[in-house]
Structures are given as C-alpha cells and as structure tokens.
C-alpha cells in the first residue's frame, strides 16, 4: 500500500472569457446555476454579426437548393415557365423598342417646334438658304446665328426623312445616336440664340418683344431637355429588356441541354464556398458569446451587463458534473508499485478519519514534477461514486492498494530487524524473549510488512525488541 495526501478537484473545471472586446448585453446564469453543455451564459453586442450569419445561411440554402435542382434535372413545368418567361421578355422588348421610337419622334417634334415656331418668329426667310434676324444686333452675332439657323434647317429636313419611316422593326441604334446628336446640336443653337437675345438692345424692336422671344426660347429649351431625358430613359429600358431576354434565353437553353457533371461540380464548389462563409460568420459571432463547454455548475460569474470586456480577462468559472477526482504526487520510490486501476481508500479532513470514500487511479503522468526537491509523479484518482459531501478543494488522505494478498500475515516493519544476515522477529516464549528467523514478503508505505514464514498461530511478537540479546 502507498499512503499520500492530495486535493479534491473537479473532473473538468474551466475559466471562460470573451475572445474579443465588446460591451456585455446579457448575463444568463448566476453563481450556483446548473447548466447544460452549450447553454448561453453571456454575450456582448453582436446584432450585426447575427444579421451577417443569417445572410450567409440564406445564401448557403440558396446554393444548396440550386445544387439539388441541378441533380434532379429540369422538370417539364419548369421548362414551361422558362418558355413563358422568354415570351414575356420578347414582348417587353418589343414594347421597349416602341418606346424608343416614340421618344425619337417626340424629340423630333419638339425640335421642329423649337426651330420653326419659337425661333423663326424673329427670323426673315428662315427656311431659305439665307435666313436673317428680324432685328439688328452685333454684326458677327447676326452672321453666326443666321448660318446656324440654315444648318438647323438642313438638320431637321434630313432627320424628318429618317423619322418618317421609323418603326420598332427598324435598326434602332443608329436612329438613337442620330436623335441624341441632333438634340445636342439644337440645344446648343438655342443656347447661343438665348445669349444673343439677352444682349440685344435694338431700336427696331421693343424690349417687350425681345423679352417674349427670350421666354419662347426658354420654353423650347425646357421641352428639348424633357425630350432628351425621355429618350435616355427609353434607351435604358430597351437595353435592360435586351439584357433580360438574353439572360432568360440562355437559361432556357441550359435547361433544354440538361445538367452536365461539370455543372454539378461547379455548383458543389459554390455550396462549399457558401458553407465556408457560414463557418466564418459563425466563428466571428462565437467571439461575442460564452457558452458552457460541458454540463456543470457555475462557480464564478464576474460578467456584468454594460461592462466593456477584455479578451485577456476570464469572466466565468464552472466545474463539470463528472465524478470528483483527487490530484496527488507520488514519490519516485513508490511510483513503480502503482498502476492505473489500483484501488484506494480515501478520507477527507472535513469529515474525519472514520469516514471513508472509495477511489481508483485513472491516470499517472509520465513526466516528473519536482515537489520540495523530490521527484514525484502526478497521479489522478477518481471517486467511484458521486457523493454530495465531496467538494472541490478538500484535502484528502489516500491509501492506495498496490497489491492484494489473501490471508497475508503482517507485522509493523519496525519489529523486523537484521541479525547475522537474517531477518528476525523477537517472540515471547515461556516468558523469555527469543529471536526467530522469518522470511518477509511485500511491504507497504504505511509501515507493514508481510511475513511469509517463521511465525505460527499463537506466537506473541515483542514490540520494540531489544536486539542486543
């Protein structure tokens, strides 16, 4: 037997803290609370991280659904839906093209009104090759504006030819570009005209008349801006319709062609990537929460709502529900006699030497630990049964049984002495001390030794013998 002392410890105990700094928003378990593994104990602000995790999970589900769809193949009803979508896209594109045609025609109409109705009221012979302002201003300004007016006539004439035959079936991009260019040129002409009018102080026409011209030109410019915006919108709508139709046609073609192994492999890779995103988001969220790593009892709770945490500071301690253990350190002279599974009898200082608890060795450290200058080996024993009286930190006295011998005869080691090269015990026979040679066997660290031979039933052993006799 080997006798040692040790301390009672929980099978598992742990100090818990947050992995990153943050403001604590919830504490959910007081000291003494019994919690299950995975129970949320405390958390810091993490609303944004939870939202991110939810988004990542939704993205993963979407990719998983696509993979399942690829593996199951395209159903007839899905093909019908795709064909209907393409037909709808084609109708939308035709409508968008019609919208572009209408926008071009409106742009031409507004341009024609701007020149022939708004501007021509202060030009003489405006549609001839030599138009002339109906009032006097700077000589160069009159020449420039007259030349520009002639150019506008040629522009409108050519544009009208193109617009008259325009339809949704026409090649629209050239007509779109022409309309945008013409609107820009006419807008520039109106801007120049407005500048001339604003600087005119002619004696041949009243200022009220000039003011009326300025108002009409401003109206024309506003109408052109509106027409230009409508044309831009119509072109954008047409482009979007073309893109949508192209996408849906490709989707229908893929469904008609069926799923290939490469398609499935590619989608599986997307699922794996989405799963990795979920794991990453979960890892970030886990840094803001503390959960119980095992079932047990909270022994310390320092976390407080509103407190700013530090990643180096533990806030919560807990112990497991497993059987309590005893940690003790066995001197190297005894360690060879021990093995995992050896039984032991334990007493706890708190309950006295008459209250016994059964235990057994469950682990022996292979590496030494120096205690008080002596090489020892940490040995862990586990109580064989739960007992509410056992508490962490109690001092335990342990007697480990290293070997069991049925019916062994033992005496205190101090009663065996050496004489003439023999192990001897002193007996009392007929009232006289007598030295008897004995054969010893196993011994224990509690001070007993086995006597294999040399003693008989009824022999009286003299304690503290006088070995000089």
Tab-separated table of C-alpha atoms in Angstrom:
chain	number	residue	atom	x	y	z
A	1	UNK	CA	0.000	0.000	0.000
A	2	UNK	CA	1.032	3.594	-0.628
A	3	UNK	CA	-0.229	6.435	1.562
A	4	UNK	CA	-0.283	10.011	0.212
A	5	UNK	CA	-2.288	13.197	0.557
A	6	UNK	CA	-3.878	15.258	-2.189
A	7	UNK	CA	-6.597	17.730	-3.131
A	8	UNK	CA	-10.089	17.146	-4.463
A	9	UNK	CA	-10.608	18.619	-7.942
A	10	UNK	CA	-13.454	18.547	-10.430
A	11	UNK	CA	-13.111	16.184	-13.353
A	12	UNK	CA	-13.318	19.294	-15.547
A	13	UNK	CA	-13.049	22.927	-14.484
A	14	UNK	CA	-12.588	25.902	-16.725
A	15	UNK	CA	-12.319	29.691	-16.733
A	16	UNK	CA	-14.264	31.304	-19.572
A	17	UNK	CA	-13.931	34.710	-21.235
A	18	UNK	CA	-14.753	36.576	-24.438
A	19	UNK	CA	-12.441	36.242	-27.435
A	20	UNK	CA	-12.676	39.952	-28.248
A	21	UNK	CA	-13.544	43.244	-26.600
A	22	UNK	CA	-17.126	44.466	-26.513
A	23	UNK	CA	-19.996	45.726	-24.366
A	24	UNK	CA	-21.814	42.988	-22.438
A	25	UNK	CA	-25.525	42.948	-23.307
A	26	UNK	CA	-26.675	39.842	-21.458
A	27	UNK	CA	-25.761	37.601	-18.497
A	28	UNK	CA	-27.914	34.485	-18.222
A	29	UNK	CA	-26.601	32.259	-15.390
A	30	UNK	CA	-25.873	33.202	-11.744
A	31	UNK	CA	-23.316	31.566	-9.472
A	32	UNK	CA	-24.521	28.111	-8.437
A	33	UNK	CA	-26.670	27.624	-11.526
A	34	UNK	CA	-26.607	24.170	-13.077
A	35	UNK	CA	-26.296	24.457	-16.857
A	36	UNK	CA	-26.150	22.040	-19.753
A	37	UNK	CA	-23.449	21.868	-22.384
A	38	UNK	CA	-23.957	24.627	-24.965
A	39	UNK	CA	-26.060	26.848	-22.688
A	40	UNK	CA	-25.611	30.567	-23.426
A	41	UNK	CA	-24.025	32.154	-20.354
A	42	UNK	CA	-23.238	35.719	-21.510
A	43	UNK	CA	-22.839	37.775	-24.673
A	44	UNK	CA	-21.609	41.120	-25.980
A	45	UNK	CA	-23.151	43.338	-28.687
A	46	UNK	CA	-23.456	41.203	-31.825
A	47	UNK	CA	-26.579	42.233	-33.734
A	48	UNK	CA	-24.610	42.981	-36.897
A	49	UNK	CA	-22.807	39.640	-36.703
A	50	UNK	CA	-26.078	37.755	-36.230
A	51	UNK	CA	-27.510	39.513	-39.281
A	52	UNK	CA	-24.430	38.602	-41.304
A	53	UNK	CA	-24.705	34.980	-40.188
A	54	UNK	CA	-28.375	34.888	-41.185
A	55	UNK	CA	-27.484	36.259	-44.628
A	56	UNK	CA	-24.719	33.693	-45.073
A	57	UNK	CA	-27.047	30.868	-44.045
A	58	UNK	CA	-29.667	32.072	-46.514
A	59	UNK	CA	-27.028	32.207	-49.257
A	60	UNK	CA	-25.959	28.657	-48.392
A	61	UNK	CA	-29.547	27.431	-48.549
A	62	UNK	CA	-29.922	29.098	-51.936
A	63	UNK	CA	-26.802	27.401	-53.290
A	64	UNK	CA	-27.902	24.063	-51.826
A	65	UNK	CA	-31.291	24.438	-53.491
A	66	UNK	CA	-29.595	25.140	-56.825
A	67	UNK	CA	-27.439	22.046	-56.403
A	68	UNK	CA	-30.473	19.916	-55.601
A	69	UNK	CA	-32.218	21.324	-58.652
A	70	UNK	CA	-29.243	20.515	-60.877
A	71	UNK	CA	-29.071	16.958	-59.587
A	72	UNK	CA	-32.799	16.367	-60.028
A	73	UNK	CA	-32.839	17.786	-63.559
A	74	UNK	CA	-35.296	20.200	-65.167
A	75	UNK	CA	-38.974	19.331	-64.769
A	76	UNK	CA	-41.454	19.861	-67.657
A	77	UNK	CA	-43.291	22.531	-65.695
A	78	UNK	CA	-40.007	24.411	-65.183
A	79	UNK	CA	-39.390	24.358	-68.944
A	80	UNK	CA	-42.895	25.711	-69.481
A	81	UNK	CA	-42.231	28.539	-67.034
A	82	UNK	CA	-38.902	29.364	-68.718
A	83	UNK	CA	-40.520	29.433	-72.168
A	84	UNK	CA	-43.260	31.709	-70.847
A	85	UNK	CA	-40.621	33.973	-69.300
A	86	UNK	CA	-38.774	34.259	-72.614
A	87	UNK	CA	-42.035	35.055	-74.415
A	88	UNK	CA	-42.796	37.736	-71.841
A	89	UNK	CA	-39.277	39.160	-72.251
A	90	UNK	CA	-39.717	39.303	-76.035
A	91	UNK	CA	-42.995	41.180	-75.655
A	92	UNK	CA	-41.360	43.564	-73.191
A	93	UNK	CA	-38.517	44.189	-75.633
A	94	UNK	CA	-40.948	44.996	-78.444
A	95	UNK	CA	-42.709	47.417	-76.128
A	96	UNK	CA	-39.377	48.979	-75.171
A	97	UNK	CA	-38.454	49.392	-78.846
A	98	UNK	CA	-41.794	51.077	-79.466
A	99	UNK	CA	-40.997	53.364	-76.557
A	100	UNK	CA	-37.687	54.319	-78.181
A	101	UNK	CA	-39.434	55.056	-81.488
A	102	UNK	CA	-41.977	57.267	-79.726
A	103	UNK	CA	-39.210	59.056	-77.822
A	104	UNK	CA	-37.307	59.746	-81.077
A	105	UNK	CA	-40.452	61.059	-82.749
A	106	UNK	CA	-41.234	63.248	-79.739
A	107	UNK	CA	-37.679	64.557	-79.802
A	108	UNK	CA	-38.060	65.441	-83.477
A	109	UNK	CA	-41.439	67.099	-82.864
A	110	UNK	CA	-40.083	69.227	-80.024
A	111	UNK	CA	-37.020	70.129	-82.089
A	112	UNK	CA	-39.181	71.117	-85.051
A	113	UNK	CA	-41.379	73.247	-82.775
A	114	UNK	CA	-38.330	74.890	-81.209
A	115	UNK	CA	-36.930	75.977	-84.567
A	116	UNK	CA	-39.970	76.579	-86.754
A	117	UNK	CA	-42.284	78.077	-84.127
A	118	UNK	CA	-40.157	79.518	-81.342
A	119	UNK	CA	-37.048	80.722	-83.220
A	120	UNK	CA	-38.395	81.510	-86.678
A	121	UNK	CA	-40.644	84.270	-85.321
A	122	UNK	CA	-37.615	86.581	-85.195
A	123	UNK	CA	-36.009	85.446	-88.496
A	124	UNK	CA	-36.778	86.656	-92.008
A	125	UNK	CA	-36.878	83.935	-94.676
A	126	UNK	CA	-35.971	81.342	-92.023
A	127	UNK	CA	-36.357	78.285	-94.279
A	128	UNK	CA	-34.372	79.693	-97.134
A	129	UNK	CA	-30.707	79.272	-97.587
A	130	UNK	CA	-30.142	82.853	-96.374
A	131	UNK	CA	-32.130	83.453	-93.200
A	132	UNK	CA	-31.675	86.776	-91.439
A	133	UNK	CA	-32.514	88.147	-87.994
A	134	UNK	CA	-35.506	90.493	-87.993
A	135	UNK	CA	-33.747	92.934	-85.670
A	136	UNK	CA	-30.303	94.452	-85.514
A	137	UNK	CA	-27.560	93.306	-83.139
A	138	UNK	CA	-23.813	92.834	-83.379
A	139	UNK	CA	-22.738	92.157	-86.961
A	140	UNK	CA	-20.797	88.984	-86.190
A	141	UNK	CA	-23.599	87.643	-83.980
A	142	UNK	CA	-26.116	88.154	-86.799
A	143	UNK	CA	-23.921	86.287	-89.281
A	144	UNK	CA	-23.193	83.397	-86.907
A	145	UNK	CA	-26.805	82.966	-85.852
A	146	UNK	CA	-28.030	83.146	-89.468
A	147	UNK	CA	-25.553	80.456	-90.559
A	148	UNK	CA	-26.542	78.250	-87.610
A	149	UNK	CA	-30.238	78.676	-88.470
A	150	UNK	CA	-29.573	77.495	-92.008
A	151	UNK	CA	-27.735	74.463	-90.599
A	152	UNK	CA	-30.709	73.671	-88.370
A	153	UNK	CA	-32.985	73.637	-91.405
A	154	UNK	CA	-30.786	71.082	-93.128
A	155	UNK	CA	-30.620	69.003	-89.934
A	156	UNK	CA	-34.392	68.946	-89.468
A	157	UNK	CA	-35.007	68.121	-93.101
A	158	UNK	CA	-32.674	65.108	-93.037
A	159	UNK	CA	-33.940	63.973	-89.639
A	160	UNK	CA	-37.564	64.153	-90.763
A	161	UNK	CA	-36.800	61.718	-93.598
A	162	UNK	CA	-35.412	59.173	-91.154
A	163	UNK	CA	-38.156	59.593	-88.579
A	164	UNK	CA	-40.993	59.210	-91.062
A	165	UNK	CA	-40.101	55.599	-91.828
A	166	UNK	CA	-39.045	54.614	-88.325
A	167	UNK	CA	-40.690	51.626	-86.558
A	168	UNK	CA	-39.943	49.084	-83.826
A	169	UNK	CA	-38.633	46.740	-86.528
A	170	UNK	CA	-36.036	49.277	-87.665
A	171	UNK	CA	-32.369	49.154	-86.752
A	172	UNK	CA	-32.778	51.495	-83.819
A	173	UNK	CA	-29.216	52.119	-82.535
A	174	UNK	CA	-28.270	54.437	-85.483
A	175	UNK	CA	-31.546	56.344	-85.108
A	176	UNK	CA	-30.975	56.627	-81.359
A	177	UNK	CA	-27.495	58.039	-81.890
A	178	UNK	CA	-28.766	60.455	-84.558
A	179	UNK	CA	-31.534	61.717	-82.264
A	180	UNK	CA	-29.145	62.287	-79.364
A	181	UNK	CA	-26.680	64.127	-81.622
A	182	UNK	CA	-29.401	66.303	-83.153
A	183	UNK	CA	-30.855	67.182	-79.761
A	184	UNK	CA	-27.416	68.254	-78.578
A	185	UNK	CA	-26.840	70.433	-81.658
A	186	UNK	CA	-30.260	72.074	-81.463
A	187	UNK	CA	-29.836	72.632	-77.726
A	188	UNK	CA	-26.524	74.378	-78.398
A	189	UNK	CA	-28.163	76.539	-81.078
A	190	UNK	CA	-30.944	77.538	-78.677
A	191	UNK	CA	-28.380	78.379	-76.009
A	192	UNK	CA	-26.469	80.611	-78.442
A	193	UNK	CA	-29.730	82.220	-79.558
A	194	UNK	CA	-30.690	82.928	-75.962
A	195	UNK	CA	-27.318	84.600	-75.366
A	196	UNK	CA	-27.798	86.872	-78.386
A	197	UNK	CA	-31.319	87.817	-77.297
A	198	UNK	CA	-30.190	88.650	-73.782
A	199	UNK	CA	-27.535	91.029	-75.167
A	200	UNK	CA	-29.781	92.737	-77.747
A	201	UNK	CA	-30.836	96.399	-77.362
A	202	UNK	CA	-32.178	97.042	-80.859
A	203	UNK	CA	-34.077	100.181	-81.779
A	204	UNK	CA	-36.006	98.235	-84.403
A	205	UNK	CA	-37.870	96.089	-81.894
A	206	UNK	CA	-39.174	96.760	-78.409
A	207	UNK	CA	-37.669	95.221	-75.290
A	208	UNK	CA	-41.045	93.671	-74.538
A	209	UNK	CA	-40.872	91.823	-77.836
A	210	UNK	CA	-37.312	90.711	-77.076
A	211	UNK	CA	-38.469	89.501	-73.661
A	212	UNK	CA	-41.203	87.473	-75.381
A	213	UNK	CA	-38.615	85.882	-77.686
A	214	UNK	CA	-36.453	85.009	-74.681
A	215	UNK	CA	-39.408	83.335	-72.949
A	216	UNK	CA	-40.269	81.292	-76.038
A	217	UNK	CA	-36.658	80.128	-76.447
A	218	UNK	CA	-36.523	79.163	-72.770
A	219	UNK	CA	-39.690	77.105	-73.257
A	220	UNK	CA	-38.167	75.410	-76.292
A	221	UNK	CA	-35.011	74.579	-74.351
A	222	UNK	CA	-37.045	73.083	-71.497
A	223	UNK	CA	-39.071	70.986	-73.946
A	224	UNK	CA	-35.873	69.696	-75.543
A	225	UNK	CA	-34.411	68.796	-72.161
A	226	UNK	CA	-37.569	66.836	-71.339
A	227	UNK	CA	-37.464	65.057	-74.694
A	228	UNK	CA	-33.783	64.251	-74.229
A	229	UNK	CA	-34.440	62.763	-70.777
A	230	UNK	CA	-37.334	60.699	-72.094
A	231	UNK	CA	-35.147	59.374	-74.914
A	232	UNK	CA	-32.387	58.407	-72.479
A	233	UNK	CA	-34.909	56.578	-70.291
A	234	UNK	CA	-36.409	54.750	-73.273
A	235	UNK	CA	-32.968	53.639	-74.469
A	236	UNK	CA	-32.082	52.400	-70.965
A	237	UNK	CA	-35.363	50.485	-70.740
A	238	UNK	CA	-34.648	48.887	-74.107
A	239	UNK	CA	-31.117	47.915	-73.033
A	240	UNK	CA	-32.441	46.334	-69.845
A	241	UNK	CA	-35.054	44.404	-71.833
A	242	UNK	CA	-32.362	43.131	-74.221
A	243	UNK	CA	-30.183	42.015	-71.305
A	244	UNK	CA	-33.077	40.275	-69.557
A	245	UNK	CA	-34.166	38.473	-72.718
A	246	UNK	CA	-30.607	37.327	-73.414
A	247	UNK	CA	-30.238	36.006	-69.864
A	248	UNK	CA	-33.534	34.137	-69.892
A	249	UNK	CA	-32.852	32.671	-73.338
A	250	UNK	CA	-29.524	31.317	-72.095
A	251	UNK	CA	-31.224	29.913	-69.013
A	252	UNK	CA	-33.815	28.151	-71.175
A	253	UNK	CA	-31.090	26.780	-73.435
A	254	UNK	CA	-29.241	25.362	-70.427
A	255	UNK	CA	-32.404	23.716	-69.139
A	256	UNK	CA	-33.092	22.205	-72.544
A	257	UNK	CA	-29.494	20.956	-72.781
A	258	UNK	CA	-29.665	19.289	-69.345
A	259	UNK	CA	-27.163	19.248	-66.498
A	260	UNK	CA	-23.556	18.141	-67.031
A	261	UNK	CA	-21.136	16.700	-64.495
A	262	UNK	CA	-19.130	19.913	-64.734
A	263	UNK	CA	-22.236	21.945	-63.859
A	264	UNK	CA	-22.816	19.856	-60.754
A	265	UNK	CA	-19.146	20.048	-59.739
A	266	UNK	CA	-19.184	23.823	-60.148
A	267	UNK	CA	-22.339	24.145	-58.049
A	268	UNK	CA	-20.904	21.846	-55.384
A	269	UNK	CA	-17.915	24.194	-55.188
A	270	UNK	CA	-20.290	27.132	-54.729
A	271	UNK	CA	-22.075	25.253	-51.942
A	272	UNK	CA	-18.740	24.546	-50.245
A	273	UNK	CA	-17.758	28.215	-50.544
A	274	UNK	CA	-21.103	29.297	-49.068
A	275	UNK	CA	-20.676	26.803	-46.220
A	276	UNK	CA	-17.229	28.242	-45.514
A	277	UNK	CA	-18.778	31.706	-45.379
A	278	UNK	CA	-21.283	30.445	-42.810
A	279	UNK	CA	-18.488	28.921	-40.720
A	280	UNK	CA	-16.538	32.167	-40.884
A	281	UNK	CA	-19.577	34.201	-39.801
A	282	UNK	CA	-20.285	31.703	-37.024
A	283	UNK	CA	-16.691	31.970	-35.831
A	284	UNK	CA	-16.948	35.752	-35.652
A	285	UNK	CA	-20.233	35.501	-33.727
A	286	UNK	CA	-18.770	32.940	-31.302
A	287	UNK	CA	-16.187	35.516	-30.238
A	288	UNK	CA	-19.034	37.571	-28.743
A	289	UNK	CA	-20.686	34.822	-26.706
A	290	UNK	CA	-19.767	32.482	-23.876
A	291	UNK	CA	-21.427	29.063	-23.778
A	292	UNK	CA	-20.987	26.196	-21.345
A	293	UNK	CA	-18.425	23.723	-22.764
A	294	UNK	CA	-19.917	20.906	-20.702
A	295	UNK	CA	-22.719	20.193	-18.250
A	296	UNK	CA	-21.852	21.564	-14.836
A	297	UNK	CA	-22.214	24.265	-12.211
A	298	UNK	CA	-21.273	27.952	-12.360
A	299	UNK	CA	-18.739	28.727	-9.617
A	300	UNK	CA	-17.917	32.344	-10.563
A	301	UNK	CA	-19.780	34.998	-12.559
A	302	UNK	CA	-17.995	38.340	-12.895
A	303	UNK	CA	-19.694	39.443	-16.140
A	304	UNK	CA	-21.999	42.469	-15.743
A	305	UNK	CA	-24.377	43.984	-18.294
A	306	UNK	CA	-22.953	47.203	-19.735
A	307	UNK	CA	-19.360	46.355	-18.857
A	308	UNK	CA	-16.644	46.606	-21.531
A	309	UNK	CA	-14.826	43.285	-21.750
A	310	UNK	CA	-11.175	42.481	-22.356
A	311	UNK	CA	-10.176	39.335	-24.302
A	312	UNK	CA	-7.466	38.542	-21.730
A	313	UNK	CA	-9.840	38.598	-18.751
A	314	UNK	CA	-11.827	35.492	-17.663
A	315	UNK	CA	-15.353	36.313	-16.502
A	316	UNK	CA	-16.925	32.946	-15.704
A	317	UNK	CA	-15.752	29.752	-13.984
A	318	UNK	CA	-17.531	26.400	-13.887
A	319	UNK	CA	-16.962	22.791	-12.903
A	320	UNK	CA	-18.341	19.667	-14.531
A	321	UNK	CA	-20.896	17.203	-13.208
A	322	UNK	CA	-18.478	14.287	-13.561
A	323	UNK	CA	-17.149	12.324	-10.585
A	324	UNK	CA	-14.719	14.343	-8.494
A	325	UNK	CA	-11.055	13.428	-8.636
A	326	UNK	CA	-8.018	13.640	-6.362
A	327	UNK	CA	-4.693	15.011	-7.562
A	328	UNK	CA	-1.694	13.768	-5.585
A	329	UNK	CA	2.042	13.481	-6.161
A	330	UNK	CA	3.720	10.091	-5.642
A	331	UNK	CA	7.480	9.963	-4.844
A	332	UNK	CA	9.546	8.163	-7.435
A	333	UNK	CA	10.478	5.402	-4.951
A	334	UNK	CA	6.809	4.382	-4.836
A	335	UNK	CA	5.698	5.043	-8.397
A	336	UNK	CA	6.909	1.688	-9.716
A	337	UNK	CA	4.390	-0.047	-7.443
A	338	UNK	CA	1.404	1.861	-8.869
A	339	UNK	CA	-0.705	1.256	-11.948
A	340	UNK	CA	-3.875	2.679	-13.446
A	341	UNK	CA	-6.806	0.835	-11.899
A	342	UNK	CA	-5.285	0.422	-8.422
A	343	UNK	CA	-7.979	0.762	-5.756
A	344	UNK	CA	-7.714	3.276	-2.938
A	345	UNK	CA	-9.414	4.214	0.297
A	346	UNK	CA	-9.771	7.925	0.988
A	347	UNK	CA	-10.643	10.072	3.951
A	348	UNK	CA	-11.386	13.780	3.804
A	349	UNK	CA	-10.178	16.125	6.519
A	350	UNK	CA	-13.593	17.764	6.579
A	351	UNK	CA	-15.288	14.536	7.721
A	352	UNK	CA	-12.616	12.892	9.891
A	353	UNK	CA	-10.640	9.673	9.728
A	354	UNK	CA	-13.647	7.408	10.238
A	355	UNK	CA	-15.488	8.405	7.057
A	356	UNK	CA	-14.173	6.524	4.045
A	357	UNK	CA	-14.629	7.055	0.318
A	358	UNK	CA	-13.604	4.573	-2.362
A	359	UNK	CA	-11.489	5.657	-5.345
A	360	UNK	CA	-9.191	4.297	-8.022
A	361	UNK	CA	-6.222	5.523	-10.069
A	362	UNK	CA	-7.295	6.800	-13.506
A	363	UNK	CA	-4.078	8.487	-14.696
A	364	UNK	CA	-0.356	8.700	-13.913
A	365	UNK	CA	1.643	11.479	-15.584
A	366	UNK	CA	4.644	10.132	-17.497
A	367	UNK	CA	6.702	13.246	-16.702
A	368	UNK	CA	8.096	14.057	-13.280
A	369	UNK	CA	7.112	17.039	-11.148
A	370	UNK	CA	9.572	18.295	-8.557
A	371	UNK	CA	7.947	18.922	-5.171
A	372	UNK	CA	10.158	20.147	-2.325
A	373	UNK	CA	13.259	18.980	-4.164
A	374	UNK	CA	11.870	15.449	-4.590
A	375	UNK	CA	10.936	13.933	-7.931
A	376	UNK	CA	7.264	12.988	-7.928
A	377	UNK	CA	4.670	11.926	-10.471
A	378	UNK	CA	1.232	13.455	-10.589
A	379	UNK	CA	-1.351	10.741	-10.049
A	380	UNK	CA	-5.081	11.241	-10.501
A	381	UNK	CA	-7.658	9.172	-8.651
A	382	UNK	CA	-11.387	9.227	-9.237
A	383	UNK	CA	-14.089	8.646	-6.656
A	384	UNK	CA	-16.106	5.553	-7.534
A	385	UNK	CA	-19.489	7.048	-6.695
A	386	UNK	CA	-20.993	10.538	-6.568
A	387	UNK	CA	-21.409	11.955	-3.075
A	388	UNK	CA	-22.849	15.397	-2.255
A	389	UNK	CA	-20.408	15.700	0.656
A	390	UNK	CA	-17.415	15.864	-1.674
A	391	UNK	CA	-16.431	19.387	-2.676
A	392	UNK	CA	-13.679	20.811	-4.799
A	393	UNK	CA	-10.577	21.870	-2.869
A	394	UNK	CA	-10.983	19.486	0.078
A	395	UNK	CA	-7.830	17.838	1.468
A	396	UNK	CA	-7.774	14.067	1.025
A	397	UNK	CA	-5.688	11.340	2.680
A	398	UNK	CA	-5.334	8.406	0.313
A	399	UNK	CA	-4.195	4.838	0.873
A	400	UNK	CA	-3.590	3.101	-2.442
A	401	UNK	CA	-3.634	-0.678	-2.592
A	402	UNK	CA	-0.805	-1.755	-4.872
A	403	UNK	CA	-1.130	-5.491	-4.285
A	404	UNK	CA	-3.705	-7.675	-2.549
A	405	UNK	CA	-2.663	-10.907	-0.826
A	406	UNK	CA	-5.430	-13.028	0.655
A	407	UNK	CA	-4.806	-14.102	4.278
A	408	UNK	CA	-1.458	-12.327	4.497
A	409	UNK	CA	0.214	-12.201	7.919
A	410	UNK	CA	1.656	-8.728	8.531
A	411	UNK	CA	3.578	-7.016	11.300
A	412	UNK	CA	4.867	-3.472	11.684
A	413	UNK	CA	8.121	-3.081	9.741
A	414	UNK	CA	9.809	-1.707	12.856
A	415	UNK	CA	9.506	-5.091	14.580
A	416	UNK	CA	11.675	-6.821	11.951
A	417	UNK	CA	15.424	-6.494	12.459
A	418	UNK	CA	18.538	-7.899	10.837
A	419	UNK	CA	20.888	-10.217	12.738
A	420	UNK	CA	23.662	-12.427	11.356
A	421	UNK	CA	22.384	-11.716	7.853
A	422	UNK	CA	18.834	-12.821	8.601
A	423	UNK	CA	15.537	-11.036	9.051
A	424	UNK	CA	14.352	-11.730	12.581
A	425	UNK	CA	11.431	-11.064	14.918
A	426	UNK	CA	11.586	-11.337	18.694
A	427	UNK	CA	8.911	-13.551	20.243
A	428	UNK	CA	7.928	-14.137	23.838
A	429	UNK	CA	8.102	-17.888	24.555
A	430	UNK	CA	7.674	-19.288	28.048
A	431	UNK	CA	8.129	-15.782	29.377
A	432	UNK	CA	11.527	-15.415	27.741
A	433	UNK	CA	12.401	-13.281	24.638
A	434	UNK	CA	13.528	-15.423	21.703
A	435	UNK	CA	14.852	-14.256	18.307
A	436	UNK	CA	13.214	-16.109	15.408
A	437	UNK	CA	14.331	-16.077	11.769
A	438	UNK	CA	11.488	-15.049	9.397
A	439	UNK	CA	11.013	-14.680	5.651
A	440	UNK	CA	9.474	-11.344	4.655
A	441	UNK	CA	7.379	-10.558	1.613
A	442	UNK	CA	5.564	-7.467	0.392
A	443	UNK	CA	5.709	-4.218	2.316
A	444	UNK	CA	3.642	-1.059	2.284
A	445	UNK	CA	4.297	2.626	2.713
A	446	UNK	CA	2.014	2.621	5.749
A	447	UNK	CA	4.622	0.648	7.731
A	448	UNK	CA	3.558	-3.002	7.467
A	449	UNK	CA	5.466	-5.978	6.070
A	450	UNK	CA	4.251	-9.435	5.109
A	451	UNK	CA	5.670	-12.463	6.981
A	452	UNK	CA	5.795	-15.474	4.660
A	453	UNK	CA	7.311	-17.950	7.132
A	454	UNK	CA	8.759	-18.153	10.648
A	455	UNK	CA	5.643	-17.365	12.663
A	456	UNK	CA	2.918	-19.658	13.907
A	457	UNK	CA	-0.559	-19.102	15.182
A	458	UNK	CA	-0.453	-18.012	18.782
A	459	UNK	CA	3.052	-16.521	18.679
A	460	UNK	CA	3.451	-13.344	20.701
A	461	UNK	CA	5.538	-10.663	18.983
A	462	UNK	CA	7.539	-8.369	21.244
A	463	UNK	CA	7.168	-4.760	20.195
A	464	UNK	CA	10.249	-2.580	20.260
A	465	UNK	CA	12.509	-5.634	20.782
A	466	UNK	CA	15.897	-5.500	22.500
A	467	UNK	CA	18.052	-6.727	19.609
A	468	UNK	CA	21.193	-6.919	21.781
A	469	UNK	CA	20.043	-10.145	23.488
